[in-house]
Structures are given as structure tokens and as C-alpha cells.
Amino acid sequence: MRLKYPITPLGSIIMIGGLMVSINVHATTPTSDFQTWIPVNINVKFTEHLRGFLEFQQRIGNDNSHLTSTMIRPALGWAMNEKATLWAGYLMSVDSTSPSSNHYLIENRAFQGFSWRDTANEKQFIWEVRNRLEERFLPRNSDPSIRWRTRIRVEQLIPDHSAWSVIASDEIFFNLNDNAHNAQLQAGAQQNRAYLGFGYRFAPEFQIETGFLYQHVWRKAPSGDQNNKVWMTNFNLNF
């Protein structure tokens, strides 16, 4: 077999037995975006065991030039003890069809969760493991896309300045079933989010935390993986 033409990122032409054969090779160049996420989280302790949660979040993408997502996420929790809580909730997400599009699609999502929150070093170190099972009802899909996600979060209060803290977290997402209408939602690892930032508590009821989040989304060929660099600022209210 003799190579007649060089291979290019889009394809090649070779000679086999005097026949010219074209082979397509799809480019899988990763894509990236710089975004800003602004979640507002409200936690309410109704009774000794009953908890409430409400999140409102907006995401600005396309290199911080376009509102790409708006999310509303209410939930109810049952505190089994001071550390463990069971959760059930709902999310509505309004997402643009592309980073620069003014056309939006609505996703409805049910989720169930379990969180474990504990402290160490005289409560100067706070750690939490959060697990969620999500049933995503996507546009043009009759069956839900099932997703599991696990987040590990740690917070270290700064000695002698306990209003300030350093925060780090990592969260990984897995699709648990195949989606017949979306090649990018097949079973397997779907994305990972790594975060590092700092927080400031103005009062026990109010904290702001801000920092850098790196989001990696795995894509099926011929699409390249998505690497988003995100500046995220959380407003946390506790009642």
C-alpha cells in the first residue's frame, strides 16, 4: 500500500491496488469557554428534623457576554441526625441552545439526595459529602436521562480570623442510562467540577464565597471535550 496524499485533520486519500480511497478523520479539538456562575442558596430549618432549601442561579457564558442558563431548585430535607440529611427536590433550568443564542430550552428535573456534614479540629475544619440522583426530563425526550453526582467539599477556617475560610470541592457526574436522542448523554462519566475559593461570614446567617471552578465535560466523537473556566460566587443564607 502506497500513501499518495498526506493525512489532514479532516481526512486522507490513499492508493490501494491502484484505487483511490478517501478516509474521513473527524477532528476532536477540545472547546473552552469563560463563564460566571452566581448561585443564591437559602437554607431553612423548619423544625428539629425538617429542612428547606431554595437555589436561584444564573450562568453567563460565551466569554461572559451572554446569559446561558437560569435555574430554580427547591428541595425539602429530613435531618436524620446532626450530620446526615435526606433530600428530595425539583429543578427547572432554562438553557440557551448555543452559547450565543437567544433561543432557550426548558429542562425539568427531579432529584433525591443524601448529605453528610461533619467537623473536626474544634469545628475549624468542615467537610461534607453530597450525593444526588437526578431524573432529567429533557426537551424532545419521552424518557428521563438518569444521572448520579457526588461532591466532596472541605472548608478550613483561618485561625484568629474565623470569619474567613478557604474552600475546596470536587464533584463528578455519571450518566446511568443511554439517551436515544442525544449522543452526548450516553452511560458513563459525564463531567467533573473542581473548585477552589475563599469565603467570608458576615454573620452566622450570611456567607459569601467566591473562587475558580474548572468544569470538564466529556464528549463523544466527533465532538471535542468541553473545558469551562468559571468564576463562581455563592451567596449563602441560613435561617
CSV table of C-alpha atoms in Angstrom, one decimal:
chain,number,residue,atom,x,y,z
A,1,MET,CA,0.0,0.0,0.0
A,2,ARG,CA,1.4,3.4,-1.0
A,3,LEU,CA,0.4,6.7,0.6
A,4,LYS,CA,-0.3,9.1,-2.2
A,5,TYR,CA,-1.6,12.1,-0.3
A,6,PRO,CA,-0.8,13.2,3.3
A,7,ILE,CA,-3.3,12.8,6.0
A,8,THR,CA,-5.0,16.0,7.1
A,9,PRO,CA,-7.2,16.7,10.2
A,10,LEU,CA,-10.3,16.3,8.1
A,11,GLY,CA,-9.4,13.2,6.1
A,12,SER,CA,-6.9,11.4,3.8
A,13,ILE,CA,-6.7,9.9,0.3
A,14,ILE,CA,-4.7,6.7,-0.2
A,15,MET,CA,-4.0,4.4,-3.1
A,16,ILE,CA,-4.8,0.7,-2.6
A,17,GLY,CA,-4.2,-1.5,-5.6
A,18,GLY,CA,-4.4,1.4,-8.0
A,19,LEU,CA,-7.7,2.6,-6.5
A,20,MET,CA,-8.1,6.0,-4.8
A,21,VAL,CA,-9.8,5.6,-1.4
A,22,SER,CA,-10.9,8.5,0.8
A,23,ILE,CA,-10.9,8.1,4.6
A,24,ASN,CA,-12.6,10.7,6.8
A,25,VAL,CA,-11.0,11.5,10.1
A,26,HIS,CA,-13.1,13.7,12.3
A,27,ALA,CA,-11.4,16.4,14.3
A,28,THR,CA,-12.0,16.3,18.1
A,29,THR,CA,-10.4,19.5,19.2
A,30,PRO,CA,-11.5,20.4,22.8
A,31,THR,CA,-13.5,23.6,23.2
A,32,SER,CA,-13.5,26.1,26.1
A,33,ASP,CA,-15.4,29.0,27.5
A,34,PHE,CA,-15.0,31.5,30.3
A,35,GLN,CA,-18.2,31.8,32.4
A,36,THR,CA,-19.6,33.4,35.6
A,37,TRP,CA,-22.0,31.5,37.8
A,38,ILE,CA,-24.0,33.2,40.6
A,39,PRO,CA,-25.9,30.9,42.8
A,40,VAL,CA,-28.0,32.2,45.7
A,41,ASN,CA,-28.7,29.4,48.3
A,42,ILE,CA,-31.3,29.7,51.0
A,43,ASN,CA,-31.3,27.0,53.8
A,44,VAL,CA,-34.1,27.0,56.3
A,45,LYS,CA,-34.5,24.9,59.5
A,46,PHE,CA,-38.3,24.5,59.9
A,47,THR,CA,-38.3,22.0,62.8
A,48,GLU,CA,-35.8,19.8,64.6
A,49,HIS,CA,-35.8,17.4,61.5
A,50,LEU,CA,-37.5,19.3,58.6
A,51,ARG,CA,-35.2,21.3,56.3
A,52,GLY,CA,-35.9,23.5,53.3
A,53,PHE,CA,-33.6,24.6,50.5
A,54,LEU,CA,-34.0,27.0,47.6
A,55,GLU,CA,-31.4,27.9,45.0
A,56,PHE,CA,-31.6,30.5,42.3
A,57,GLN,CA,-28.7,30.5,39.9
A,58,GLN,CA,-27.8,32.4,36.7
A,59,ARG,CA,-24.9,31.5,34.4
A,60,ILE,CA,-23.3,33.9,32.0
A,61,GLY,CA,-21.3,32.2,29.2
A,62,ASN,CA,-19.8,32.8,25.7
A,63,ASP,CA,-16.8,34.5,27.4
A,64,ASN,CA,-19.1,36.3,29.8
A,65,SER,CA,-21.2,38.0,27.1
A,66,HIS,CA,-24.5,36.1,27.2
A,67,LEU,CA,-26.9,34.7,29.8
A,68,THR,CA,-26.8,31.0,29.0
A,69,SER,CA,-28.7,29.4,32.0
A,70,THR,CA,-31.2,30.3,34.7
A,71,MET,CA,-32.0,27.7,37.4
A,72,ILE,CA,-34.5,27.4,40.2
A,73,ARG,CA,-34.0,24.4,42.6
A,74,PRO,CA,-36.3,24.0,45.6
A,75,ALA,CA,-36.0,20.9,48.0
A,76,LEU,CA,-37.1,19.5,51.3
A,77,GLY,CA,-34.8,17.6,53.6
A,78,TRP,CA,-35.2,15.3,56.6
A,79,ALA,CA,-32.4,15.5,59.1
A,80,MET,CA,-31.8,12.0,60.5
A,81,ASN,CA,-29.3,13.5,63.0
A,82,GLU,CA,-27.0,16.5,63.2
A,83,LYS,CA,-24.8,15.2,60.4
A,84,ALA,CA,-27.0,13.2,57.9
A,85,THR,CA,-29.9,14.6,55.8
A,86,LEU,CA,-32.1,13.0,53.2
A,87,TRP,CA,-33.3,15.3,50.4
A,88,ALA,CA,-35.9,15.4,47.6
A,89,GLY,CA,-36.4,18.2,45.2
A,90,TYR,CA,-37.1,19.7,41.8
A,91,LEU,CA,-35.2,21.8,39.3
A,92,MET,CA,-36.3,23.9,36.4
A,93,SER,CA,-33.4,25.0,34.1
A,94,VAL,CA,-33.8,27.4,31.1
A,95,ASP,CA,-30.8,26.9,28.8
A,96,SER,CA,-29.8,28.7,25.6
A,97,THR,CA,-29.4,26.3,22.6
A,98,SER,CA,-25.9,27.6,22.0
A,99,PRO,CA,-23.5,29.9,23.8
A,100,SER,CA,-24.6,33.0,21.8
A,101,SER,CA,-28.3,32.0,21.1
A,102,ASN,CA,-31.4,33.9,22.3
A,103,HIS,CA,-33.4,30.7,21.9
A,104,TYR,CA,-33.9,28.7,25.1
A,105,LEU,CA,-35.0,25.2,26.1
A,106,ILE,CA,-36.5,24.2,29.4
A,107,GLU,CA,-35.3,21.2,31.4
A,108,ASN,CA,-37.4,19.8,34.3
A,109,ARG,CA,-35.5,17.6,36.8
A,110,ALA,CA,-36.5,15.6,39.9
A,111,PHE,CA,-33.7,14.6,42.3
A,112,GLN,CA,-33.1,12.7,45.6
A,113,GLY,CA,-30.1,13.2,47.7
A,114,PHE,CA,-28.1,12.3,50.8
A,115,SER,CA,-25.6,14.6,52.5
A,116,TRP,CA,-23.2,14.0,55.4
A,117,ARG,CA,-21.7,17.1,57.1
A,118,ASP,CA,-19.2,16.9,59.9
A,119,THR,CA,-16.5,19.0,61.6
A,120,ALA,CA,-13.0,18.4,63.1
A,121,ASN,CA,-10.2,20.4,64.8
A,122,GLU,CA,-12.7,22.1,67.2
A,123,LYS,CA,-15.0,22.9,64.4
A,124,GLN,CA,-12.4,24.8,62.5
A,125,PHE,CA,-12.4,22.2,59.7
A,126,ILE,CA,-15.8,21.5,58.0
A,127,TRP,CA,-16.3,18.6,55.5
A,128,GLU,CA,-19.3,17.4,53.6
A,129,VAL,CA,-20.2,14.6,51.2
A,130,ARG,CA,-23.2,15.2,49.0
A,131,ASN,CA,-24.8,12.6,46.7
A,132,ARG,CA,-27.6,13.2,44.2
A,133,LEU,CA,-29.7,11.0,41.9
A,134,GLU,CA,-31.3,13.1,39.2
A,135,GLU,CA,-34.1,12.3,36.7
A,136,ARG,CA,-33.7,14.8,33.9
A,137,PHE,CA,-36.8,15.4,31.7
A,138,LEU,CA,-35.2,17.0,28.6
A,139,PRO,CA,-36.9,18.6,25.6
A,140,ARG,CA,-37.8,16.1,22.8
A,141,ASN,CA,-37.2,13.2,25.2
A,142,SER,CA,-40.0,10.9,26.4
A,143,ASP,CA,-37.8,9.1,28.9
A,144,PRO,CA,-35.7,10.7,31.6
A,145,SER,CA,-32.0,10.8,31.5
A,146,ILE,CA,-30.7,9.4,34.8
A,147,ARG,CA,-27.6,11.0,36.4
A,148,TRP,CA,-25.6,10.4,39.6
A,149,ARG,CA,-23.4,13.0,41.1
A,150,THR,CA,-21.1,13.0,44.1
A,151,ARG,CA,-19.5,16.1,45.6
A,152,ILE,CA,-16.8,16.3,48.4
A,153,ARG,CA,-16.4,19.7,49.9
A,154,VAL,CA,-14.0,20.9,52.6
A,155,GLU,CA,-13.7,24.3,54.4
A,156,GLN,CA,-10.9,25.4,56.6
A,157,LEU,CA,-11.5,28.4,58.9
A,158,ILE,CA,-8.5,30.7,59.1
A,159,PRO,CA,-7.0,30.8,62.6
A,160,ASP,CA,-7.7,34.0,64.5
A,161,HIS,CA,-9.8,35.2,61.6
A,162,SER,CA,-12.6,32.6,61.7
A,163,ALA,CA,-15.0,34.8,59.6
A,164,TRP,CA,-12.6,33.9,56.7
A,165,SER,CA,-12.2,30.4,55.3
A,166,VAL,CA,-10.6,28.5,52.4
A,167,ILE,CA,-12.9,26.2,50.5
A,168,ALA,CA,-12.2,23.4,48.0
A,169,SER,CA,-14.5,20.9,46.4
A,170,ASP,CA,-14.7,18.3,43.6
A,171,GLU,CA,-17.8,16.9,42.0
A,172,ILE,CA,-18.1,14.1,39.5
A,173,PHE,CA,-21.2,13.3,37.3
A,174,PHE,CA,-22.2,9.9,35.8
A,175,ASN,CA,-25.0,9.2,33.3
A,176,LEU,CA,-26.6,5.9,34.3
A,177,ASN,CA,-28.6,5.2,31.1
A,178,ASP,CA,-28.3,5.8,27.3
A,179,ASN,CA,-30.2,8.6,25.7
A,180,ALA,CA,-31.7,7.7,22.3
A,181,HIS,CA,-32.0,11.4,21.1
A,182,ASN,CA,-28.6,12.8,22.3
A,183,ALA,CA,-25.3,11.1,21.6
A,184,GLN,CA,-23.7,13.2,24.3
A,185,LEU,CA,-25.9,11.7,27.1
A,186,GLN,CA,-24.8,8.1,27.0
A,187,ALA,CA,-24.0,6.0,30.1
A,188,GLY,CA,-20.7,6.8,31.7
A,189,ALA,CA,-18.7,9.7,33.2
A,190,GLN,CA,-20.2,12.9,32.0
A,191,GLN,CA,-18.4,15.8,33.7
A,192,ASN,CA,-16.2,16.8,36.6
A,193,ARG,CA,-16.1,20.1,38.5
A,194,ALA,CA,-13.1,21.1,40.7
A,195,TYR,CA,-13.4,24.3,42.8
A,196,LEU,CA,-11.0,26.4,45.0
A,197,GLY,CA,-12.1,29.6,46.6
A,198,PHE,CA,-12.5,31.5,49.9
A,199,GLY,CA,-15.4,32.6,52.0
A,200,TYR,CA,-16.4,35.3,54.4
A,201,ARG,CA,-19.1,35.1,57.0
A,202,PHE,CA,-20.7,38.4,57.8
A,203,ALA,CA,-22.9,36.7,60.3
A,204,PRO,CA,-23.9,33.1,61.2
A,205,GLU,CA,-26.8,33.5,58.8
A,206,PHE,CA,-24.9,35.0,55.8
A,207,GLN,CA,-21.8,33.9,54.0
A,208,ILE,CA,-20.3,34.9,50.6
A,209,GLU,CA,-17.9,32.5,48.9
A,210,THR,CA,-16.1,33.1,45.6
A,211,GLY,CA,-13.5,31.3,43.6
A,212,PHE,CA,-12.4,29.5,40.5
A,213,LEU,CA,-14.2,26.4,39.2
A,214,TYR,CA,-12.8,24.2,36.4
A,215,GLN,CA,-15.5,22.2,34.6
A,216,HIS,CA,-14.5,19.4,32.3
A,217,VAL,CA,-17.3,17.8,30.2
A,218,TRP,CA,-16.6,14.6,28.3
A,219,ARG,CA,-18.0,14.5,24.7
A,220,LYS,CA,-18.5,11.7,22.3
A,221,ALA,CA,-16.6,11.9,18.9
A,222,PRO,CA,-16.7,13.7,16.6
A,223,SER,CA,-17.3,16.5,19.3
A,224,GLY,CA,-14.4,17.6,21.4
A,225,ASP,CA,-14.4,17.7,25.2
A,226,GLN,CA,-15.7,21.0,26.8
A,227,ASN,CA,-13.4,22.8,29.2
A,228,ASN,CA,-15.0,25.7,31.0
A,229,LYS,CA,-13.2,28.1,33.3
A,230,VAL,CA,-15.8,29.5,35.7
A,231,TRP,CA,-15.7,32.3,38.3
A,232,MET,CA,-18.4,31.3,40.8
A,233,THR,CA,-19.8,33.4,43.6
A,234,ASN,CA,-22.2,31.9,46.1
A,235,PHE,CA,-24.5,33.9,48.4
A,236,ASN,CA,-25.4,31.5,51.3
A,237,LEU,CA,-28.3,32.4,53.6
A,238,ASN,CA,-29.2,30.3,56.7
A,239,PHE,CA,-32.3,30.6,58.8
